[in-house]
CSV table of C-alpha atoms in Angstrom, one decimal:
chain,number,residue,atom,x,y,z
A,283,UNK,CA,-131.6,-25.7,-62.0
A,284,UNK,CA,-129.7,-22.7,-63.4
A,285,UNK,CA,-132.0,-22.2,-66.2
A,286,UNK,CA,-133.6,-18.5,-66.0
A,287,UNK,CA,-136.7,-17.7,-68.0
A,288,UNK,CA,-135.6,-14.9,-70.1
A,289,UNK,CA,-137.1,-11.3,-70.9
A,290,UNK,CA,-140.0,-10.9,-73.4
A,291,UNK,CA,-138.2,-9.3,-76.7
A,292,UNK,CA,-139.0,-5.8,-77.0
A,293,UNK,CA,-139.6,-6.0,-80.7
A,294,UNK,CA,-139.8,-8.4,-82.9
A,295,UNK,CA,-140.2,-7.0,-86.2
A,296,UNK,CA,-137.0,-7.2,-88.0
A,297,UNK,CA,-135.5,-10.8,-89.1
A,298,UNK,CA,-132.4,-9.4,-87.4
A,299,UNK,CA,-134.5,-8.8,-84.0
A,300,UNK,CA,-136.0,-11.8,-84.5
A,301,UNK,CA,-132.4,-14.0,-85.3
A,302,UNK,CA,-131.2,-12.2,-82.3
A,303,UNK,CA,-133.8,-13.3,-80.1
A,304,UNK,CA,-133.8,-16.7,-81.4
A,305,UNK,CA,-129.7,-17.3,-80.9
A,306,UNK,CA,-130.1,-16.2,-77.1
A,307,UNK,CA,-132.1,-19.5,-76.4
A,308,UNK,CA,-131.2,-22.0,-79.1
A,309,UNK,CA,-129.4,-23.7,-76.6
A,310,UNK,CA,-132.1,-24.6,-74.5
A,311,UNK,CA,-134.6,-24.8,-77.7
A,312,UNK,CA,-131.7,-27.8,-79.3
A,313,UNK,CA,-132.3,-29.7,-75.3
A,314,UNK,CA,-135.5,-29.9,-76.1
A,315,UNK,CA,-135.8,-30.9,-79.6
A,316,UNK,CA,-133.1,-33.3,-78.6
A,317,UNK,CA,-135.1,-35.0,-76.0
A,318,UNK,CA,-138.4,-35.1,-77.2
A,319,UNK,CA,-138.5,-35.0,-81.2
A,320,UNK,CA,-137.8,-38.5,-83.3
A,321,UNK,CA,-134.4,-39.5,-82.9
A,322,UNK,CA,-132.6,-37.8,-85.7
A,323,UNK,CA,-134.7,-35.1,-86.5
A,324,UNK,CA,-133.9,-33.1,-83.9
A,325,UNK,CA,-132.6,-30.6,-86.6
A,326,UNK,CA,-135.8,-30.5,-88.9
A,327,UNK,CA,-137.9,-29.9,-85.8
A,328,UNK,CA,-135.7,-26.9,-84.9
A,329,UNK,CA,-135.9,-25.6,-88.5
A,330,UNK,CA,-139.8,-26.1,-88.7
A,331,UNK,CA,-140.3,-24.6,-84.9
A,332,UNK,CA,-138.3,-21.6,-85.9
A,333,UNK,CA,-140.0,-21.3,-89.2
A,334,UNK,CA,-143.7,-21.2,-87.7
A,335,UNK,CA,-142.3,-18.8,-84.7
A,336,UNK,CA,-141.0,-16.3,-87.4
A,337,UNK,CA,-144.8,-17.2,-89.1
A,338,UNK,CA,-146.7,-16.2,-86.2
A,339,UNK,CA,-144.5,-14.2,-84.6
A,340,UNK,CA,-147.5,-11.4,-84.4
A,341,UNK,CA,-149.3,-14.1,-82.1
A,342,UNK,CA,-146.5,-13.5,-79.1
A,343,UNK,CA,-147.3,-11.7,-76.5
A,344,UNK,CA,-144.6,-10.2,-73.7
A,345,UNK,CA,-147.7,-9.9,-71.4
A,346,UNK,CA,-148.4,-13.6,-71.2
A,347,UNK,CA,-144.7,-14.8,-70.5
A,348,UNK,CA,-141.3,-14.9,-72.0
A,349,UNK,CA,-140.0,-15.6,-75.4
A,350,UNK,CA,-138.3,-18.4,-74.6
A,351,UNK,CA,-141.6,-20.3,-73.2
A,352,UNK,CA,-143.2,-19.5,-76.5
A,353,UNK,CA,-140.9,-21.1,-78.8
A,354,UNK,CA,-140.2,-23.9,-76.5
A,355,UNK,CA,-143.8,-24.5,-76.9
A,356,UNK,CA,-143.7,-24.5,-80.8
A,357,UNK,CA,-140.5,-26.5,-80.1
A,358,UNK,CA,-142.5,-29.3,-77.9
A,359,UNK,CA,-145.5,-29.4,-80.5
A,360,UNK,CA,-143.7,-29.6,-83.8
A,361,UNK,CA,-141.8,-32.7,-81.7
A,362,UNK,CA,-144.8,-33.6,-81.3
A,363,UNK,CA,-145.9,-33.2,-84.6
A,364,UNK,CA,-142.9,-35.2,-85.7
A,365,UNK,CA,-143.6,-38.3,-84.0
A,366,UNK,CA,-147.1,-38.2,-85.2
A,367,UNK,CA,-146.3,-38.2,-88.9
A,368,UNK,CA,-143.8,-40.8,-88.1
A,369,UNK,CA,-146.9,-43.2,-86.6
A,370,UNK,CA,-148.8,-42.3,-89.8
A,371,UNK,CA,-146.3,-43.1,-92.2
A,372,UNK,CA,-145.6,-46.7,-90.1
A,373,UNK,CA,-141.8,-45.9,-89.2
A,374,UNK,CA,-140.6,-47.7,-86.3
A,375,UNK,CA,-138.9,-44.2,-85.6
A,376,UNK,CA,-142.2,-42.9,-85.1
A,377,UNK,CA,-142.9,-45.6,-82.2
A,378,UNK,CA,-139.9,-44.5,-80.7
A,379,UNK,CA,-140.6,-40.5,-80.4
A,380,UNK,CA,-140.8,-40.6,-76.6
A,381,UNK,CA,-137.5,-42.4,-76.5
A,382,UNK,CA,-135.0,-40.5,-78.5
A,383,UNK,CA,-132.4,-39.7,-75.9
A,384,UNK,CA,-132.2,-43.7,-76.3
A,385,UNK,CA,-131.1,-43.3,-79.3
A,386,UNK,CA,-127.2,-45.1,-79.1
A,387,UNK,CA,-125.8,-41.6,-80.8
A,388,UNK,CA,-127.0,-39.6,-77.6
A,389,UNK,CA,-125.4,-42.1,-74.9
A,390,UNK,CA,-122.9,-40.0,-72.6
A,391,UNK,CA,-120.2,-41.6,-71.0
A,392,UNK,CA,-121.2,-43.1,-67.5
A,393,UNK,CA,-125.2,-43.4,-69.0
A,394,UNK,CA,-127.6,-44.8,-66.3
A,395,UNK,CA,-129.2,-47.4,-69.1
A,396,UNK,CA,-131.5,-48.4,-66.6
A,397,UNK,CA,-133.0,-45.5,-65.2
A,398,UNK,CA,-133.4,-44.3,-68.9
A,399,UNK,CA,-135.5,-47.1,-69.5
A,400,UNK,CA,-137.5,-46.8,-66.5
A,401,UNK,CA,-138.1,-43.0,-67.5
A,402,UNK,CA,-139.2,-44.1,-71.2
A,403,UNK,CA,-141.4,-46.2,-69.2
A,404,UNK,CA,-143.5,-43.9,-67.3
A,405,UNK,CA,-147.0,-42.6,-68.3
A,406,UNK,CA,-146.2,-39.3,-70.7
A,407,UNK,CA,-147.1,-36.6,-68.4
A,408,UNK,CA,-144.6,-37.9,-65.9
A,409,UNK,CA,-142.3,-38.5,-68.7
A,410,UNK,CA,-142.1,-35.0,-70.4
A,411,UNK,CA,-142.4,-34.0,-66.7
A,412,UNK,CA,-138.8,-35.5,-66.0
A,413,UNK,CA,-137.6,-34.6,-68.8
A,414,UNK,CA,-138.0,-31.4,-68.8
A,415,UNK,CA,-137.1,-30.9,-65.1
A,416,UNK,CA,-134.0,-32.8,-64.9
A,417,UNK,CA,-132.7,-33.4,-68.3
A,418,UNK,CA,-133.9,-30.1,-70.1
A,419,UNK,CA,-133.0,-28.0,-67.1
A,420,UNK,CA,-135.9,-26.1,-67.0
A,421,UNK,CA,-137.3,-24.6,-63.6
A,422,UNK,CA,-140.6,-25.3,-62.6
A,423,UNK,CA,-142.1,-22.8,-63.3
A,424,UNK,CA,-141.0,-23.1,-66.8
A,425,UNK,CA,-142.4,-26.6,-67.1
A,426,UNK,CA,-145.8,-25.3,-65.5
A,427,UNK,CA,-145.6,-22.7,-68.4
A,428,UNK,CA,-144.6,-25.1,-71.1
A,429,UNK,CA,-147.2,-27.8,-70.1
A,430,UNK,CA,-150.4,-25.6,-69.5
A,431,UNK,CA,-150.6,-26.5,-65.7
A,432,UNK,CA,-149.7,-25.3,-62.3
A,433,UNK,CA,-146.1,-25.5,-60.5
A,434,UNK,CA,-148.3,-27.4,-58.1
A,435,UNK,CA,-149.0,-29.7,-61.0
A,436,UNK,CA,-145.5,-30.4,-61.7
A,437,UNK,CA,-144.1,-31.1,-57.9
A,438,UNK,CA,-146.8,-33.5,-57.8
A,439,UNK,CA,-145.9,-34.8,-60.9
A,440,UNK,CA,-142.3,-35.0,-60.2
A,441,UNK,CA,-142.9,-36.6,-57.2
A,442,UNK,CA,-145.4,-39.7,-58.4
A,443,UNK,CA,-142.9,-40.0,-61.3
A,444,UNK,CA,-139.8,-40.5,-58.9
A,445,UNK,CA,-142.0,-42.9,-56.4
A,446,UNK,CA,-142.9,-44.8,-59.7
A,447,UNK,CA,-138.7,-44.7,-60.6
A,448,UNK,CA,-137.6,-46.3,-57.4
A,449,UNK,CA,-140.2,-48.9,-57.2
A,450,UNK,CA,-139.8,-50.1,-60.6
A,451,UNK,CA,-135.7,-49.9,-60.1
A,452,UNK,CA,-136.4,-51.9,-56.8
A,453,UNK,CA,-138.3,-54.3,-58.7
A,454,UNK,CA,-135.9,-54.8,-60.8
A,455,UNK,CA,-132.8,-55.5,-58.1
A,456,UNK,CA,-135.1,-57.6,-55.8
A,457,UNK,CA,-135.6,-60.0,-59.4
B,128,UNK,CA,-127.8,-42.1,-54.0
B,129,UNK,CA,-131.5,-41.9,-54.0
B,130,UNK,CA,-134.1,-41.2,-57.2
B,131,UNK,CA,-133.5,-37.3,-57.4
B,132,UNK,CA,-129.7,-37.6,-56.7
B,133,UNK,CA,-129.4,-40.1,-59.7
B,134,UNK,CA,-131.7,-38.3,-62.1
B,135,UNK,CA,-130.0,-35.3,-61.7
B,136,UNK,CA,-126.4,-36.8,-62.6
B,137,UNK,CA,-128.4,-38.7,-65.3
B,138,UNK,CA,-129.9,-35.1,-66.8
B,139,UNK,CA,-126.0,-33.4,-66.4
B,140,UNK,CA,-124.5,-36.3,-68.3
B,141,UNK,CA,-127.3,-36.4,-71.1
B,142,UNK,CA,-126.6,-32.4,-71.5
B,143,UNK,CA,-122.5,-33.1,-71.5
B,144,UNK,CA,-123.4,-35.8,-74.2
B,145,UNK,CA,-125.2,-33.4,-76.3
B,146,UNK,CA,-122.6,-31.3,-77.8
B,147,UNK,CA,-123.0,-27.7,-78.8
B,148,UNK,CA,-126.3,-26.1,-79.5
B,149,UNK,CA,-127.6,-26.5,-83.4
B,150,UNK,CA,-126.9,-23.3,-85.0
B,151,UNK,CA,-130.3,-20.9,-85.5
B,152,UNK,CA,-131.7,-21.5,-88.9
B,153,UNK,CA,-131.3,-19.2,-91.5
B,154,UNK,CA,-135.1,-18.2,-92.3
B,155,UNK,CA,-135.5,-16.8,-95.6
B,156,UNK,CA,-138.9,-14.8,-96.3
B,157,UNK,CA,-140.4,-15.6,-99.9
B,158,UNK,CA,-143.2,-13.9,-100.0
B,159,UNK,CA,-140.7,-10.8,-101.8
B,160,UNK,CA,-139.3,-12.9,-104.5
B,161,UNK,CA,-142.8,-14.0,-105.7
B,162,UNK,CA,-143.8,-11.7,-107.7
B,163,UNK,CA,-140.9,-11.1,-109.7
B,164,UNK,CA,-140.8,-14.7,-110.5
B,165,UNK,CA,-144.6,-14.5,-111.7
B,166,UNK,CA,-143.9,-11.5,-114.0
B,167,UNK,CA,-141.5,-13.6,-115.7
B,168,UNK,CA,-143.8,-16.5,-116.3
B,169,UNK,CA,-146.3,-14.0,-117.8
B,170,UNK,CA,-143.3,-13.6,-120.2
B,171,UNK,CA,-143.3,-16.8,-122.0
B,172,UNK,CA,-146.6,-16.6,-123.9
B,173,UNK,CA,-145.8,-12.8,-125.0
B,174,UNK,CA,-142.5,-14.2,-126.2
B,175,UNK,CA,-143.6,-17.3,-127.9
B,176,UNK,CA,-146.5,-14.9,-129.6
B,177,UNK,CA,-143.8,-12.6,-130.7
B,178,UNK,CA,-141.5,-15.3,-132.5
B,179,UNK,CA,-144.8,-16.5,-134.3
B,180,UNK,CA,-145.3,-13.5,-135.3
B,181,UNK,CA,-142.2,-13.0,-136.7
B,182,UNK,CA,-142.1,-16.1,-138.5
B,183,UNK,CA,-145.9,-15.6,-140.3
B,184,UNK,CA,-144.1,-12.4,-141.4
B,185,UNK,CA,-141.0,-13.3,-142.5
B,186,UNK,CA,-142.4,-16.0,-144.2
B,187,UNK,CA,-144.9,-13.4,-146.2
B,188,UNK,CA,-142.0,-11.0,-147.2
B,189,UNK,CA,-140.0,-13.9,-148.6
B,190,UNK,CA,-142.6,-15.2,-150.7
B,191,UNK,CA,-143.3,-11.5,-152.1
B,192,UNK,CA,-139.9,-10.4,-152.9
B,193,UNK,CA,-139.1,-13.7,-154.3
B,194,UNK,CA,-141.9,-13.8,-156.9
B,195,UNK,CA,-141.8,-10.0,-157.9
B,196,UNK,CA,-138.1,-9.7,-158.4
B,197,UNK,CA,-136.8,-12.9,-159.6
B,198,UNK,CA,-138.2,-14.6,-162.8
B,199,UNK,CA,-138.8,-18.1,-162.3
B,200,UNK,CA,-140.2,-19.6,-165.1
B,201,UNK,CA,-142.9,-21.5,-164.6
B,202,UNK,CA,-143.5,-25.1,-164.2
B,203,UNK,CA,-139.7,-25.0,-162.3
B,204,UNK,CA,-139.1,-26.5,-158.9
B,205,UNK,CA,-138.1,-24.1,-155.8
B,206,UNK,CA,-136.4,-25.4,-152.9
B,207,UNK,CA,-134.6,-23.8,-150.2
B,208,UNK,CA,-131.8,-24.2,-147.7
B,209,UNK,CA,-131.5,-26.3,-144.9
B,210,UNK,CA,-129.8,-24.9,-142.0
B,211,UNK,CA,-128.1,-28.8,-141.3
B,212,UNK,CA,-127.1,-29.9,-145.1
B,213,UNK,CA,-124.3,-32.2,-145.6
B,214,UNK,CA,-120.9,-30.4,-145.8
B,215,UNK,CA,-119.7,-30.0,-149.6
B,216,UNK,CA,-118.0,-31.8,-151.5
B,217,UNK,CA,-115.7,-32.3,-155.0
B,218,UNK,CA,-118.2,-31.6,-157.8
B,219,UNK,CA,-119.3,-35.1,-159.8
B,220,UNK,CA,-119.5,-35.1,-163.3
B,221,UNK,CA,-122.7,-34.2,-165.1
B,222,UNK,CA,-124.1,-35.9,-168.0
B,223,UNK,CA,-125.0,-33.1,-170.9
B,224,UNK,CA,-128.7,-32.2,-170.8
B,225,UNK,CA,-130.3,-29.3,-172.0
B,226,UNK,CA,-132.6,-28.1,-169.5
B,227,UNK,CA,-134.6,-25.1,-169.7
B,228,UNK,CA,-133.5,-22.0,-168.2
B,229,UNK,CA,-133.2,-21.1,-164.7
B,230,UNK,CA,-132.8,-17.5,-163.5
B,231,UNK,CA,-130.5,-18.3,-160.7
B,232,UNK,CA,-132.6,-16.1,-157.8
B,233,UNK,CA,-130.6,-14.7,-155.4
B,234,UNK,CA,-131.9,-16.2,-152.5
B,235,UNK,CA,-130.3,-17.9,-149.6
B,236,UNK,CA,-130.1,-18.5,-146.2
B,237,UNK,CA,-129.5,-14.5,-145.5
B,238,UNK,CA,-131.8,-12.1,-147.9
B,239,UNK,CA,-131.1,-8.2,-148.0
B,240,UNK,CA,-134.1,-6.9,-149.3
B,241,UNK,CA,-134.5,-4.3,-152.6
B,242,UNK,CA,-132.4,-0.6,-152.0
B,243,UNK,CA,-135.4,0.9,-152.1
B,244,UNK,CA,-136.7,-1.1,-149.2
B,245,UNK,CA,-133.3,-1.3,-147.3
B,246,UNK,CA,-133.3,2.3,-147.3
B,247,UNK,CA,-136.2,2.9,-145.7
B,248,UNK,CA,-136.2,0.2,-143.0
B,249,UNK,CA,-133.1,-2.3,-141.8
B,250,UNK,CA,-132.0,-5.3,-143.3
B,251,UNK,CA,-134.0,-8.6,-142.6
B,252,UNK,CA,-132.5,-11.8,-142.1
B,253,UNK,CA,-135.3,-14.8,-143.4
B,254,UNK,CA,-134.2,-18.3,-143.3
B,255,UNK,CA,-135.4,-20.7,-145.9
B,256,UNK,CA,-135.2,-24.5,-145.6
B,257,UNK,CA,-136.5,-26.0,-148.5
B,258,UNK,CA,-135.4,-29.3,-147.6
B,259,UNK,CA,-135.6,-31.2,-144.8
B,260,UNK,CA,-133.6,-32.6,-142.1
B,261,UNK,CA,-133.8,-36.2,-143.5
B,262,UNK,CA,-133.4,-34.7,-147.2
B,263,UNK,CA,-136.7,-34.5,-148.2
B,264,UNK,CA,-138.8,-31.5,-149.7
B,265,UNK,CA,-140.1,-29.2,-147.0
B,266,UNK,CA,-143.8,-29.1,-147.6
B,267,UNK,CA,-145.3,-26.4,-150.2
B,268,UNK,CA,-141.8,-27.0,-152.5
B,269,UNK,CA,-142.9,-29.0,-155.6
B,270,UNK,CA,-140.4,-30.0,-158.8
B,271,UNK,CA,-141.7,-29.5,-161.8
B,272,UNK,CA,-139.0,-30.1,-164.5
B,273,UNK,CA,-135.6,-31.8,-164.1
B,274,UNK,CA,-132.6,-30.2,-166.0
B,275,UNK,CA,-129.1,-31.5,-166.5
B,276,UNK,CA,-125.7,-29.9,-164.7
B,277,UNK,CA,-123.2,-30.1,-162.2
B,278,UNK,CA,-122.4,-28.6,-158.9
B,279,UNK,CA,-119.7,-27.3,-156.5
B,280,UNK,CA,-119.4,-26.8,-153.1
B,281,UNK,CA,-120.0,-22.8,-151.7
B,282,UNK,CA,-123.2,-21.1,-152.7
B,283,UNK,CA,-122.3,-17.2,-153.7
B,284,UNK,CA,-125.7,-16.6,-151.6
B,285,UNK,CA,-125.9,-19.4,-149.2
B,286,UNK,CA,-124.2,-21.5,-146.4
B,287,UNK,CA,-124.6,-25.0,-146.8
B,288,UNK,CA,-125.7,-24.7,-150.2
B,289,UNK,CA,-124.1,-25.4,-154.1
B,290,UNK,CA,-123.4,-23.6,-156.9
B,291,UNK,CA,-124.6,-25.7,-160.0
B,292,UNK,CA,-124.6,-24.9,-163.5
B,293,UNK,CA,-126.7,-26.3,-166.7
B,294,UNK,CA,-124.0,-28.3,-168.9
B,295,UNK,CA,-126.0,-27.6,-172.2
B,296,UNK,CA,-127.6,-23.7,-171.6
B,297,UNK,CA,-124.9,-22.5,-169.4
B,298,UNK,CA,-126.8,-21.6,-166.7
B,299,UNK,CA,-125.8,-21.0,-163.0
B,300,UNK,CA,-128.1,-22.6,-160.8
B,301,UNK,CA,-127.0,-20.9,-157.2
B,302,UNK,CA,-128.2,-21.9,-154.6
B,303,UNK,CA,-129.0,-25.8,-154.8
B,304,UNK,CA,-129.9,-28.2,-151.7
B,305,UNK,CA,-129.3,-31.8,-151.7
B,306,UNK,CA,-132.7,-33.5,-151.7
B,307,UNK,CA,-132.0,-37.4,-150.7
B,308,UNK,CA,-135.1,-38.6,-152.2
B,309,UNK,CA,-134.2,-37.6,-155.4
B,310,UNK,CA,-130.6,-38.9,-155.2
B,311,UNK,CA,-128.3,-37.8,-157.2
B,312,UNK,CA,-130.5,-34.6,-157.9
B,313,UNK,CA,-130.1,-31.4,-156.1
B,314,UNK,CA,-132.6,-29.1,-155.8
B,315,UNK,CA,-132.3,-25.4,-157.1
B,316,UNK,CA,-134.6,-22.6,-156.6
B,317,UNK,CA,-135.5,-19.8,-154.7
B,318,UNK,CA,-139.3,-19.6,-155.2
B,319,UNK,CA,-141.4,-22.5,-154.0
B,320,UNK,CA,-141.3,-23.8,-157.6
B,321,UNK,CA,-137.9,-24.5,-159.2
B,322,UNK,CA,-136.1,-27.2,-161.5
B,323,UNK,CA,-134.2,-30.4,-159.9
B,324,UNK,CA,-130.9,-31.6,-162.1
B,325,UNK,CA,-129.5,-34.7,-162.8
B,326,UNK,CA,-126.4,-35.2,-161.5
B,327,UNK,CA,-124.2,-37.8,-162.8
B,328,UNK,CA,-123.2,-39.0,-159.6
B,329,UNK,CA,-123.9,-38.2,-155.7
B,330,UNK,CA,-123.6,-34.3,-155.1
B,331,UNK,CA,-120.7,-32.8,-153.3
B,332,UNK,CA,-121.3,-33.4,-149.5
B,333,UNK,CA,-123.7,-36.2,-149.6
């Protein structure tokens, strides 16, 4: 977990300030829209995340954590957001917003199809738990932040989620 | 390799398969090109009330300078130009009619007004177009009496016009339109009242 929350942007005012602030953690901000907005629009939710950040800039505040937890929370909702309009419109993409990174255009080279599956398979707390943890590369703490609950929370999480992994993946040798 | 161990190398190879980061998107803010572009809009009506305007008084100049400095007798037909009139072409034979006079006006598609009124204020341009695009009389242009006399192409006062003249009382008839429901008469006049001639065969240009 190298990832390391960064510091809260001094000011914000400027578009330049702003851009600035934005390019330090695109990388992290494209892992997330990546793995949890509709496969292929990955892009549009960046664009619309960074559009309603630069909206309601005046809403962040250093005090309450770092700039890079509040537009990875814009980032998760408008993913979110995504999916939703994707049910409502009755696209099979929007049935598939929790499984993106199934997607065939994501597959790396030496891609552990069945413990994808088995992680698109988990209740969605443990899901977006595991996601972020090991796929995003966020710290813990960072995935408390993100998710509204404790580091606690998220080890606890972690843990049921990997207990449900094996025994599903155990299930599924023993058959 | 147990749970953690494989979700780990499962998360390193997902990243490696991601490629590079998307770029940041260029955000543009709007709200500072609104209001020129509503300034603009609030252009269109002044502009459209301003050509109507000119029009309405263009139209009222014509009519005055035409019936105070040109004698049109009356009972004659008036037409005017038309902007898209057939092209001219070699003058047709007339048959020999007497016809009562016409005072060829002056009038055209381009009107300089009197000295006394140029030298006070610029020259105005007024377009007339007696006929229509299909040939027929513009509304408010009546015949009234049909003369005899032939035309040729190039009006000495107007594009897309003739130059006729009265066979039998040697009078130049400048500028004439082609009106196609009268064919083969062209129309002559500058006033709204003028005289049609018969033509002994389809006008130049038609």
């Amino acid at each position: 977990m190298t990832a390391v929350a960064r510091e809260a942007p001094k000011h914000m005012s400027s578009l330049e300030e702003f851009t600035a602030e934005l390019n330090a953690v695109m990388p992290v901000v494209t892992r997330v829209a990546r793995r949890f907005a509709p496969s292929g629009h990955a892009e549009d939710v960046t664009q619309e995340a960074c559009l309603a950040a630069w909206r309601y800039r005046d809403r962040f505040d250093p005090a309450q954590g770092s700039f890079q937890a509040w537009i990875l929370k814009i980032v998760f909702h408008e993913s979110y957001k995504a999916g939703a309009r994707g049910r409502r419109n009755g696209l099979l993409l929007g049935r598939l917003t929790d499984r993106s990174h199934l997607s065939r255009q994501a597959l790396p080279r030496g891609w552990d199809r069945q413990l994808e599956i088995t992680v698109a398979r988990l209740p969605r707390r443990q899901r977006e738990v595991v996601g972020l943890y090991y796929f995003v590369d966020l710290p813990v703490a960072q995935v408390a932040d993100l998710l509204g609950i404790s580091s606690g929370a998220v080890k606890s999480t972690l843990a049921d989620a990997r207990r449900s992994i094996q025994a599903h993946l155990a299930g599924q040798e023993s058959s | 390799m147990d749970i953690d161990g494989r979700l780990n190398e499962a998360g390193h190879l997902w990243r490696e398969g991601q490629g590079p980061a998307l770029r940041t998107p260029k955000l543009v803010t709007s709200p500072e090109k609104a209001p020129p572009q509503r300034w603009r809009r609030g252009l269109i009506p002044l502009a459209a009330s301003l050509a109507v305007a000119g029009v309405l008084i263009g139209a009222v100049s014509l009519h005055g300078t035409a019936s105070s400095s040109h004698q049109v007798p009356t009972g004659s037909v008036s037409t005017s130009s038309s902007v898209n009139f057939p092209p001219p072409k070699p003058t047709a034979s007339t048959s020999p009619r007497p016809s009562s006079t016409v005072t060829a006006p002056r009038p055209s598609n381009t009107v300089a007004l009197p000295p006394t009124a140029a030298a006070t204020s610029p020259t105005r341009v007024l377009n007339v177009r007696p006929v229509d695009a299909s040939g027929h009389l513009a509304v408010g242009y009546s015949v009234q009496q049909v003369a005899s006399g032939g035309c040729s192409p190039g009006s000495e006062v107007a594009t897309s016009a003739y130059r006729c003249d009265g066979t039998t009382n040697h009078v130049v008839y400048d500028p004439c339109w082609a009106a196609e429901d009268h064919l083969p008469h062209p129309s002559c006049a500058w006033a709204h009242r003028g005289r049609r001639l018969r033509h002994g065969s389809r006008y130049p240009g038609s």
